[in-house]
GROMACS .gro file of C-alpha atoms in nm:
model
  393
    1MET     CA    1   0.000   0.000   0.000
    2SER     CA    2   0.114   0.358  -0.065
    3TYR     CA    3   0.018   0.696   0.079
    4GLU     CA    4  -0.205   0.771  -0.222
    5LEU     CA    5  -0.520   0.729  -0.008
    6ASP     CA    6  -0.620   1.091  -0.035
    7GLU     CA    7  -0.993   1.074  -0.113
    8ILE     CA    8  -1.255   0.979   0.145
    9GLY     CA    9  -1.436   0.677   0.017
   10GLY     CA   10  -1.257   0.725  -0.313
   11ASP     CA   11  -1.448   1.042  -0.399
   12ASP     CA   12  -1.444   1.350  -0.176
   13LEU     CA   13  -1.722   1.531  -0.360
   14SER     CA   14  -1.958   1.234  -0.330
   15PHE     CA   15  -1.870   1.222   0.040
   16LEU     CA   16  -1.963   1.589   0.087
   17ARG     CA   17  -2.290   1.566  -0.107
   18ARG     CA   18  -2.414   1.243   0.046
   19LYS     CA   19  -2.752   1.290   0.219
   20SER     CA   20  -2.783   0.955   0.400
   21ARG     CA   21  -2.568   0.860   0.697
   22PRO     CA   22  -2.334   0.568   0.628
   23GLU     CA   23  -2.305   0.284   0.877
   24ALA     CA   24  -2.017   0.311   1.123
   25PRO     CA   25  -1.706   0.124   1.008
   26LYS     CA   26  -1.699  -0.227   1.147
   27GLY     CA   27  -1.435  -0.493   1.195
   28ALA     CA   28  -1.348  -0.791   1.409
   29ASP     CA   29  -1.097  -0.595   1.618
   30PRO     CA   30  -1.214  -0.230   1.618
   31LEU     CA   31  -0.976   0.048   1.711
   32ARG     CA   32  -1.067   0.245   2.021
   33LEU     CA   33  -1.077   0.624   2.002
   34VAL     CA   34  -1.066   0.898   2.264
   35ASP     CA   35  -1.147   1.256   2.148
   36LEU     CA   36  -1.077   1.538   2.393
   37PHE     CA   37  -1.200   1.894   2.331
   38ALA     CA   38  -1.421   1.714   2.079
   39GLY     CA   39  -1.642   2.002   1.960
   40SER     CA   40  -1.899   1.879   1.712
   41GLY     CA   41  -1.676   1.591   1.607
   42GLY     CA   42  -1.454   1.689   1.314
   43LEU     CA   43  -1.163   1.476   1.435
   44THR     CA   44  -1.387   1.181   1.520
   45LEU     CA   45  -1.548   1.192   1.175
   46GLY     CA   46  -1.207   1.200   1.005
   47ALA     CA   47  -1.091   0.906   1.215
   48MET     CA   48  -1.402   0.707   1.125
   49GLU     CA   49  -1.354   0.769   0.753
   50SER     CA   50  -0.989   0.668   0.769
   51CYS     CA   51  -1.090   0.340   0.933
   52ARG     CA   52  -1.365   0.288   0.674
   53THR     CA   53  -1.114   0.338   0.392
   54LEU     CA   54  -0.878   0.082   0.544
   55GLY     CA   55  -1.148  -0.170   0.638
   56ILE     CA   56  -1.100  -0.127   1.012
   57GLY     CA   57  -1.371  -0.097   1.275
   58LEU     CA   58  -1.379   0.195   1.519
   59GLU     CA   59  -1.554   0.265   1.848
   60VAL     CA   60  -1.549   0.586   2.051
   61ARG     CA   61  -1.460   0.508   2.410
   62LEU     CA   62  -1.466   0.866   2.537
   63ALA     CA   63  -1.537   1.206   2.381
   64MET     CA   64  -1.537   1.517   2.603
   65GLU     CA   65  -1.682   1.855   2.520
   66LEU     CA   66  -1.755   2.126   2.777
   67ASP     CA   67  -2.023   2.318   2.581
   68GLU     CA   68  -2.354   2.138   2.641
   69GLU     CA   69  -2.514   2.242   2.312
   70VAL     CA   70  -2.210   2.157   2.101
   71ARG     CA   71  -2.183   1.825   2.280
   72GLY     CA   72  -2.544   1.759   2.182
   73VAL     CA   73  -2.446   1.789   1.816
   74TYR     CA   74  -2.164   1.540   1.873
   75ASP     CA   75  -2.413   1.300   2.031
   76LEU     CA   76  -2.642   1.327   1.730
   77ASN     CA   77  -2.366   1.201   1.502
   78PHE     CA   78  -2.153   0.963   1.708
   79GLU     CA   79  -2.187   0.711   1.987
   80SER     CA   80  -1.958   0.751   2.282
   81LEU     CA   81  -1.951   0.452   2.514
   82LEU     CA   82  -1.874   0.662   2.822
   83LYS     CA   83  -2.144   0.919   2.896
   84ASP     CA   84  -1.970   1.118   3.172
   85ASN     CA   85  -1.833   1.345   2.904
   86ARG     CA   86  -1.973   1.692   2.951
   87ALA     CA   87  -1.735   1.803   3.221
   88ASP     CA   88  -1.404   1.988   3.185
   89VAL     CA   89  -1.136   1.748   3.058
   90ARG     CA   90  -0.940   1.836   3.371
   91SER     CA   91  -1.202   1.653   3.576
   92ARG     CA   92  -1.060   1.330   3.426
   93PHE     CA   93  -0.699   1.439   3.374
   94ASP     CA   94  -0.636   1.662   3.674
   95ARG     CA   95  -0.262   1.635   3.734
   96GLU     CA   96   0.054   1.744   3.556
   97PRO     CA   97   0.269   1.510   3.345
   98GLY     CA   98   0.504   1.310   3.564
   99GLN     CA   99   0.286   1.318   3.876
  100LYS     CA  100   0.131   1.015   4.039
  101LEU     CA  101  -0.208   0.927   3.886
  102SER     CA  102  -0.503   1.077   4.072
  103ALA     CA  103  -0.815   0.888   4.171
  104ALA     CA  104  -1.002   1.044   3.874
  105GLU     CA  105  -0.724   0.943   3.635
  106LEU     CA  106  -0.713   0.587   3.768
  107LYS     CA  107  -1.090   0.563   3.727
  108THR     CA  108  -1.068   0.698   3.371
  109GLN     CA  109  -0.790   0.454   3.288
  110GLN     CA  110  -1.004   0.164   3.415
  111GLU     CA  111  -1.324   0.280   3.242
  112VAL     CA  112  -1.169   0.357   2.904
  113GLY     CA  113  -0.938   0.058   2.884
  114LYS     CA  114  -0.710   0.004   2.587
  115VAL     CA  115  -0.678   0.311   2.360
  116ASP     CA  116  -0.553   0.300   2.002
  117ILE     CA  117  -0.607   0.661   1.897
  118LEU     CA  118  -0.613   0.980   2.105
  119VAL     CA  119  -0.712   1.298   1.922
  120GLY     CA  120  -0.784   1.651   2.036
  121GLY     CA  121  -0.794   2.017   1.941
  122PRO     CA  122  -0.731   2.212   2.265
  123PRO     CA  123  -0.878   2.564   2.273
  124CYS     CA  124  -0.671   2.775   2.036
  125GLN     CA  125  -0.795   3.130   2.100
  126GLY     CA  126  -0.503   3.200   2.333
  127HIS     CA  127  -0.258   3.125   2.053
  128SER     CA  128  -0.449   3.291   1.770
  129ASP     CA  129  -0.310   3.592   1.586
  130LEU     CA  130  -0.666   3.732   1.598
  131ASN     CA  131  -0.644   3.753   1.979
  132ASN     CA  132  -0.503   4.094   2.065
  133HIS     CA  133  -0.560   4.064   2.440
  134THR     CA  134  -0.396   3.751   2.581
  135ARG     CA  135  -0.213   3.616   2.277
  136ARG     CA  136   0.075   3.381   2.370
  137ARG     CA  137   0.004   3.434   2.743
  138ASP     CA  138  -0.352   3.296   2.781
  139LYS     CA  139  -0.388   3.049   3.069
  140LYS     CA  140  -0.598   2.827   2.840
  141ASN     CA  141  -0.284   2.763   2.635
  142GLU     CA  142  -0.183   2.516   2.909
  143LEU     CA  143  -0.474   2.292   2.808
  144TYR     CA  144  -0.239   2.165   2.538
  145MET     CA  145  -0.049   1.986   2.818
  146VAL     CA  146  -0.374   1.813   2.925
  147MET     CA  147  -0.341   1.617   2.600
  148ILE     CA  148   0.009   1.507   2.708
  149ARG     CA  149  -0.120   1.402   3.050
  150ALA     CA  150  -0.396   1.203   2.876
  151VAL     CA  151  -0.128   1.026   2.672
  152GLU     CA  152   0.054   0.944   2.996
  153VAL     CA  153  -0.265   0.808   3.155
  154LEU     CA  154  -0.418   0.620   2.860
  155LYS     CA  155  -0.104   0.515   2.667
  156PRO     CA  156  -0.257   0.530   2.318
  157THR     CA  157  -0.074   0.389   2.017
  158TYR     CA  158  -0.138   0.703   1.807
  159VAL     CA  159  -0.178   1.068   1.898
  160LEU     CA  160  -0.306   1.359   1.688
  161ILE     CA  161  -0.319   1.715   1.828
  162GLU     CA  162  -0.445   2.009   1.620
  163ASN     CA  163  -0.396   2.379   1.691
  164VAL     CA  164  -0.338   2.717   1.529
  165GLN     CA  165  -0.002   2.831   1.394
  166GLY     CA  166   0.057   3.053   1.698
  167VAL     CA  167   0.105   2.755   1.930
  168ARG     CA  168   0.470   2.756   1.813
  169ARG     CA  169   0.522   3.102   1.969
  170ASP     CA  170   0.350   3.049   2.305
  171HIS     CA  171   0.540   3.227   2.584
  172GLY     CA  172   0.507   2.922   2.804
  173GLU     CA  173   0.675   2.708   2.534
  174VAL     CA  174   0.391   2.461   2.554
  175LEU     CA  175   0.480   2.294   2.224
  176GLU     CA  176   0.844   2.245   2.322
  177ARG     CA  177   0.739   2.096   2.658
  178ALA     CA  178   0.481   1.869   2.499
  179THR     CA  179   0.727   1.739   2.241
  180TRP     CA  180   0.992   1.676   2.507
  181TRP     CA  181   0.749   1.483   2.730
  182LEU     CA  182   0.624   1.268   2.445
  183SER     CA  183   0.966   1.181   2.304
  184GLU     CA  184   1.198   1.180   2.606
  185LYS     CA  185   0.970   1.066   2.888
  186LEU     CA  186   0.696   0.865   2.716
  187ARG     CA  187   0.914   0.730   2.433
  188TYR     CA  188   0.692   0.823   2.139
  189SER     CA  189   0.809   0.903   1.791
  190VAL     CA  190   0.696   1.265   1.740
  191GLU     CA  191   0.659   1.493   1.441
  192HIS     CA  192   0.494   1.834   1.418
  193ARG     CA  193   0.459   2.095   1.146
  194LEU     CA  194   0.222   2.335   0.975
  195VAL     CA  195  -0.021   2.176   0.729
  196ARG     CA  196  -0.201   2.377   0.461
  197MET     CA  197  -0.556   2.258   0.419
  198ILE     CA  198  -0.543   2.315   0.044
  199ASP     CA  199  -0.266   2.051   0.025
  200ILE     CA  200  -0.496   1.782   0.162
  201GLY     CA  201  -0.791   1.876  -0.057
  202VAL     CA  202  -0.984   2.112   0.171
  203PRO     CA  203  -1.108   2.413  -0.031
  204GLN     CA  204  -0.996   2.686   0.210
  205LYS     CA  205  -0.680   2.883   0.284
  206ARG     CA  206  -0.653   2.748   0.634
  207VAL     CA  207  -0.320   2.654   0.792
  208ARG     CA  208  -0.302   2.448   1.110
  209HIS     CA  209  -0.029   2.317   1.335
  210ILE     CA  210  -0.043   1.939   1.367
  211LEU     CA  211   0.145   1.714   1.608
  212VAL     CA  212   0.144   1.337   1.560
  213ALA     CA  213   0.305   1.074   1.780
  214ALA     CA  214   0.317   0.695   1.780
  215ARG     CA  215   0.456   0.417   1.995
  216GLY     CA  216   0.677   0.170   1.812
  217ARG     CA  217   0.642   0.342   1.472
  218ASN     CA  218   0.832   0.618   1.298
  219VAL     CA  219   0.612   0.914   1.208
  220GLU     CA  220   0.876   1.124   1.033
  221GLU     CA  221   0.701   1.141   0.692
  222VAL     CA  222   0.337   1.131   0.801
  223LEU     CA  223   0.286   1.510   0.781
  224ASN     CA  224   0.481   1.558   0.461
  225PHE     CA  225   0.197   1.654   0.226
  226SER     CA  226   0.285   1.764  -0.127
  227PRO     CA  227   0.118   2.080  -0.263
  228ARG     CA  228  -0.203   1.999  -0.441
  229GLU     CA  229  -0.211   2.164  -0.782
  230PRO     CA  230  -0.448   2.313  -0.859
  231PRO     CA  231  -0.610   2.356  -0.517
  232ARG     CA  232  -0.979   2.290  -0.483
  233THR     CA  233  -1.197   2.593  -0.520
  234LEU     CA  234  -1.504   2.737  -0.354
  235GLU     CA  235  -1.695   2.651  -0.672
  236TRP     CA  236  -1.593   2.285  -0.633
  237ALA     CA  237  -1.737   2.283  -0.282
  238ILE     CA  238  -2.061   2.478  -0.298
  239ALA     CA  239  -2.168   2.548  -0.658
  240ASP     CA  240  -2.451   2.294  -0.634
  241LEU     CA  241  -2.597   2.483  -0.335
  242LEU     CA  242  -2.651   2.805  -0.531
  243GLU     CA  243  -3.025   2.762  -0.582
  244ILE     CA  244  -3.110   2.541  -0.284
  245ALA     CA  245  -3.441   2.622  -0.118
  246PRO     CA  246  -3.387   2.788   0.222
  247ARG     CA  247  -3.613   2.567   0.436
  248SER     CA  248  -3.416   2.592   0.761
  249PRO     CA  249  -3.157   2.820   0.931
  250PHE     CA  250  -2.891   2.587   0.791
  251ASP     CA  251  -2.956   2.723   0.440
  252ILE     CA  252  -3.031   3.086   0.529
  253ALA     CA  253  -2.755   3.346   0.541
  254ALA     CA  254  -2.737   3.586   0.834
  255LEU     CA  255  -2.936   3.909   0.794
  256LEU     CA  256  -2.707   4.195   0.691
  257THR     CA  257  -2.733   4.548   0.828
  258PRO     CA  258  -2.840   4.815   0.572
  259GLU     CA  259  -2.476   4.935   0.559
  260ASN     CA  260  -2.346   4.586   0.485
  261GLN     CA  261  -2.618   4.527   0.227
  262LYS     CA  262  -2.493   4.836   0.042
  263ARG     CA  263  -2.134   4.710   0.063
  264ALA     CA  264  -2.226   4.367  -0.069
  265LYS     CA  265  -2.424   4.513  -0.361
  266TYR     CA  266  -2.142   4.757  -0.444
  267LEU     CA  267  -1.892   4.472  -0.477
  268LEU     CA  268  -2.123   4.269  -0.699
  269GLU     CA  269  -2.236   4.556  -0.921
  270ASN     CA  270  -1.880   4.680  -0.973
  271GLY     CA  271  -1.711   4.342  -1.013
  272LYS     CA  272  -1.483   4.407  -0.714
  273TYR     CA  273  -1.366   4.177  -0.435
  274ASP     CA  274  -1.205   4.425  -0.192
  275LEU     CA  275  -1.410   4.709  -0.045
  276PRO     CA  276  -1.252   5.055  -0.098
  277ASN     CA  277  -1.163   5.249   0.214
  278ARG     CA  278  -1.425   5.516   0.150
  279LEU     CA  279  -1.701   5.254   0.201
  280ARG     CA  280  -1.549   5.095   0.512
  281PRO     CA  281  -1.638   5.178   0.874
  282PRO     CA  282  -1.447   5.474   1.028
  283CYS     CA  283  -1.206   5.244   1.215
  284HIS     CA  284  -1.076   5.129   0.875
  285ARG     CA  285  -1.143   5.441   0.672
  286ASP     CA  286  -0.946   5.666   0.910
  287ASN     CA  287  -0.650   5.428   0.901
  288PRO     CA  288  -0.563   5.385   0.532
  289SER     CA  289  -0.259   5.171   0.618
  290HIS     CA  290  -0.474   4.900   0.781
  291ARG     CA  291  -0.411   4.542   0.674
  292TYR     CA  292  -0.770   4.418   0.701
  293THR     CA  293  -0.836   4.408   0.327
  294ALA     CA  294  -1.018   4.072   0.352
  295MET     CA  295  -1.281   4.212   0.586
  296TYR     CA  296  -1.598   4.309   0.398
  297GLY     CA  297  -1.448   4.127   0.102
  298ARG     CA  298  -1.613   3.903  -0.156
  299LEU     CA  299  -1.506   3.545  -0.214
  300LYS     CA  300  -1.397   3.418  -0.556
  301TRP     CA  301  -1.548   3.111  -0.721
  302GLU     CA  302  -1.217   3.012  -0.876
  303GLU     CA  303  -1.014   3.020  -0.554
  304PRO     CA  304  -1.030   2.837  -0.221
  305ALA     CA  305  -1.229   3.012   0.050
  306HIS     CA  306  -1.058   3.206   0.324
  307THR     CA  307  -1.036   3.046   0.669
  308ILE     CA  308  -1.381   2.969   0.809
  309THR     CA  309  -1.425   3.099   1.165
  310THR     CA  310  -1.726   3.143   1.392
  311GLY     CA  311  -1.775   3.481   1.221
  312TYR     CA  312  -1.844   3.344   0.872
  313GLY     CA  313  -2.190   3.507   0.884
  314SER     CA  314  -2.049   3.858   0.933
  315PRO     CA  315  -1.871   4.046   0.650
  316GLY     CA  316  -1.691   4.253   0.916
  317GLN     CA  317  -1.507   3.944   1.041
  318GLY     CA  318  -1.348   3.826   0.718
  319ARG     CA  319  -1.390   3.759   0.347
  320TYR     CA  320  -1.727   3.592   0.374
  321LEU     CA  321  -1.948   3.760   0.114
  322HIS     CA  322  -2.079   3.516  -0.147
  323PRO     CA  323  -1.922   3.536  -0.496
  324SER     CA  324  -2.249   3.595  -0.678
  325LYS     CA  325  -2.513   3.681  -0.417
  326PRO     CA  326  -2.542   3.994  -0.195
  327ARG     CA  327  -2.506   3.795   0.126
  328THR     CA  328  -2.258   3.602   0.339
  329LEU     CA  329  -2.209   3.225   0.326
  330THR     CA  330  -2.489   3.014   0.467
  331PRO     CA  331  -2.408   2.765   0.745
  332HIS     CA  332  -2.453   2.487   0.488
  333GLU     CA  333  -2.194   2.645   0.258
  334ALA     CA  334  -1.954   2.706   0.545
  335ALA     CA  335  -1.994   2.344   0.659
  336ARG     CA  336  -1.906   2.221   0.309
  337VAL     CA  337  -1.593   2.436   0.305
  338GLN     CA  338  -1.504   2.284   0.644
  339PHE     CA  339  -1.556   1.938   0.487
  340PHE     CA  340  -1.868   1.836   0.678
  341PRO     CA  341  -2.093   1.613   0.459
  342ASP     CA  342  -2.459   1.693   0.401
  343TRP     CA  343  -2.572   1.400   0.619
  344PHE     CA  344  -2.403   1.550   0.925
  345GLU     CA  345  -2.669   1.667   1.172
  346PHE     CA  346  -2.667   1.997   1.358
  347GLY     CA  347  -3.012   1.953   1.514
  348GLU     CA  348  -3.368   2.031   1.405
  349ASN     CA  349  -3.368   2.403   1.469
  350PRO     CA  350  -3.014   2.507   1.567
  351SER     CA  351  -2.940   2.867   1.664
  352ARG     CA  352  -2.692   3.075   1.467
  353ARG     CA  353  -2.467   3.078   1.770
  354LEU     CA  354  -2.462   2.699   1.782
  355LEU     CA  355  -2.404   2.663   1.409
  356GLY     CA  356  -2.123   2.919   1.429
  357HIS     CA  357  -1.945   2.732   1.706
  358CYS     CA  358  -2.000   2.385   1.559
  359ILE     CA  359  -1.877   2.483   1.213
  360GLY     CA  360  -1.632   2.767   1.272
  361ASN     CA  361  -1.447   2.604   1.563
  362ALA     CA  362  -1.433   2.262   1.400
  363VAL     CA  363  -1.133   2.074   1.272
  364PRO     CA  364  -1.198   1.982   0.906
  365PRO     CA  365  -1.264   1.605   0.908
  366LYS     CA  366  -1.046   1.572   0.596
  367LEU     CA  367  -0.748   1.671   0.811
  368ALA     CA  368  -0.788   1.383   1.058
  369PHE     CA  369  -0.860   1.149   0.767
  370SER     CA  370  -0.547   1.249   0.577
  371VAL     CA  371  -0.319   1.209   0.879
  372LEU     CA  372  -0.470   0.897   1.035
  373VAL     CA  373  -0.508   0.705   0.710
  374ARG     CA  374  -0.130   0.734   0.682
  375LEU     CA  375  -0.067   0.627   1.041
  376LEU     CA  376  -0.316   0.341   1.027
  377HIS     CA  377  -0.210   0.222   0.683
  378LYS     CA  378   0.130   0.140   0.839
  379ARG     CA  379  -0.050  -0.063   1.105
  380VAL     CA  380  -0.255  -0.250   0.844
  381ALA     CA  381   0.050  -0.313   0.627
  382SER     CA  382   0.250  -0.446   0.925
  383THR     CA  383  -0.021  -0.701   1.010
  384MET     CA  384  -0.068  -0.829   0.653
  385PRO     CA  385   0.085  -1.174   0.583
  386GLN     CA  386   0.412  -1.144   0.393
  387THR     CA  387   0.472  -1.347   0.078
  388PRO     CA  388   0.812  -1.528   0.095
  389GLN     CA  389   1.056  -1.406  -0.169
  390GLY     CA  390   1.038  -1.613  -0.484
  391GLU     CA  391   0.677  -1.727  -0.432
  392ALA     CA  392   0.379  -1.603  -0.625
  393ALA     CA  393   0.146  -1.367  -0.444
   0.00000   0.00000   0.00000
């Protein structure tokens, strides 16, 4: 087998447009997954699709998410065998790496049992370049080390941690400490680097920092993704949704203010993608050297989308105006760009706040798929019977 397993189910576009939920991947010896800081389940979904591609079963032993509503979306889409999962992850992993296991950690270890894959996307706002208040110094940045403590407690075979680029510049050197603990103390092979989403087939200009680790396997080349030329475009992802009937909040764009309606119409009528300063709010207009050219901007059909955040419904928070309609992206369109398939459920009547958090804070499932299919393909290959040299296969 090679690493050329880059399409979910053999066809990414069919995966995204599928309306019916596929059965969970099954196998005689299913892998056991733990997802911390799980959100709506982007990492879990990617893990499931990697197992499906390789013919491996998967079961979710534990998935923890603090936000009750977001956790409800996770529950709609996945089954977690342990239901005490709405508390802070520190209620189960409450000590620092190297310390004696606490009663809560011993209980978790016993309840969860053997773990094959540990994934997580610790809160990234403290590392984000968009955070002008506590960037690099936010106390939540230390939640990254909770993942390392979970590795120490659960001893998974594979580890995948996702975060923003800024984690590399944290003043507490959380990445350096995490890497040292994994490699020097826990004896994992560790690799970390920035991964461009366009290189793994996600149609957005998103860049994320990924750390992978494995016991007994070298992970040196796992994150070495070649540039995808040409990258997938916004048109590839959402062109079929252009005339979809808006029957629910999922397919209705946020209501624009009169000022933003004028801005959106100006861009369309004049064939422009960047709003001129004279039409921007005073905070931009009075500072002609500002660098926020993407804000109030229009997306292009023939390019990948800009990074989807929780603010994808507001033109003042990024380049989120539709290429050919005087509106922002709908939640459905944003979910497609984030690589959530149409069958994924967000609830019967979800609020815009909930949709924003579930979609904008998510890890694109294609990311977990692309990384884990490489890690797990090595496992599958190592367990396949070898044909003696000189004999016919």
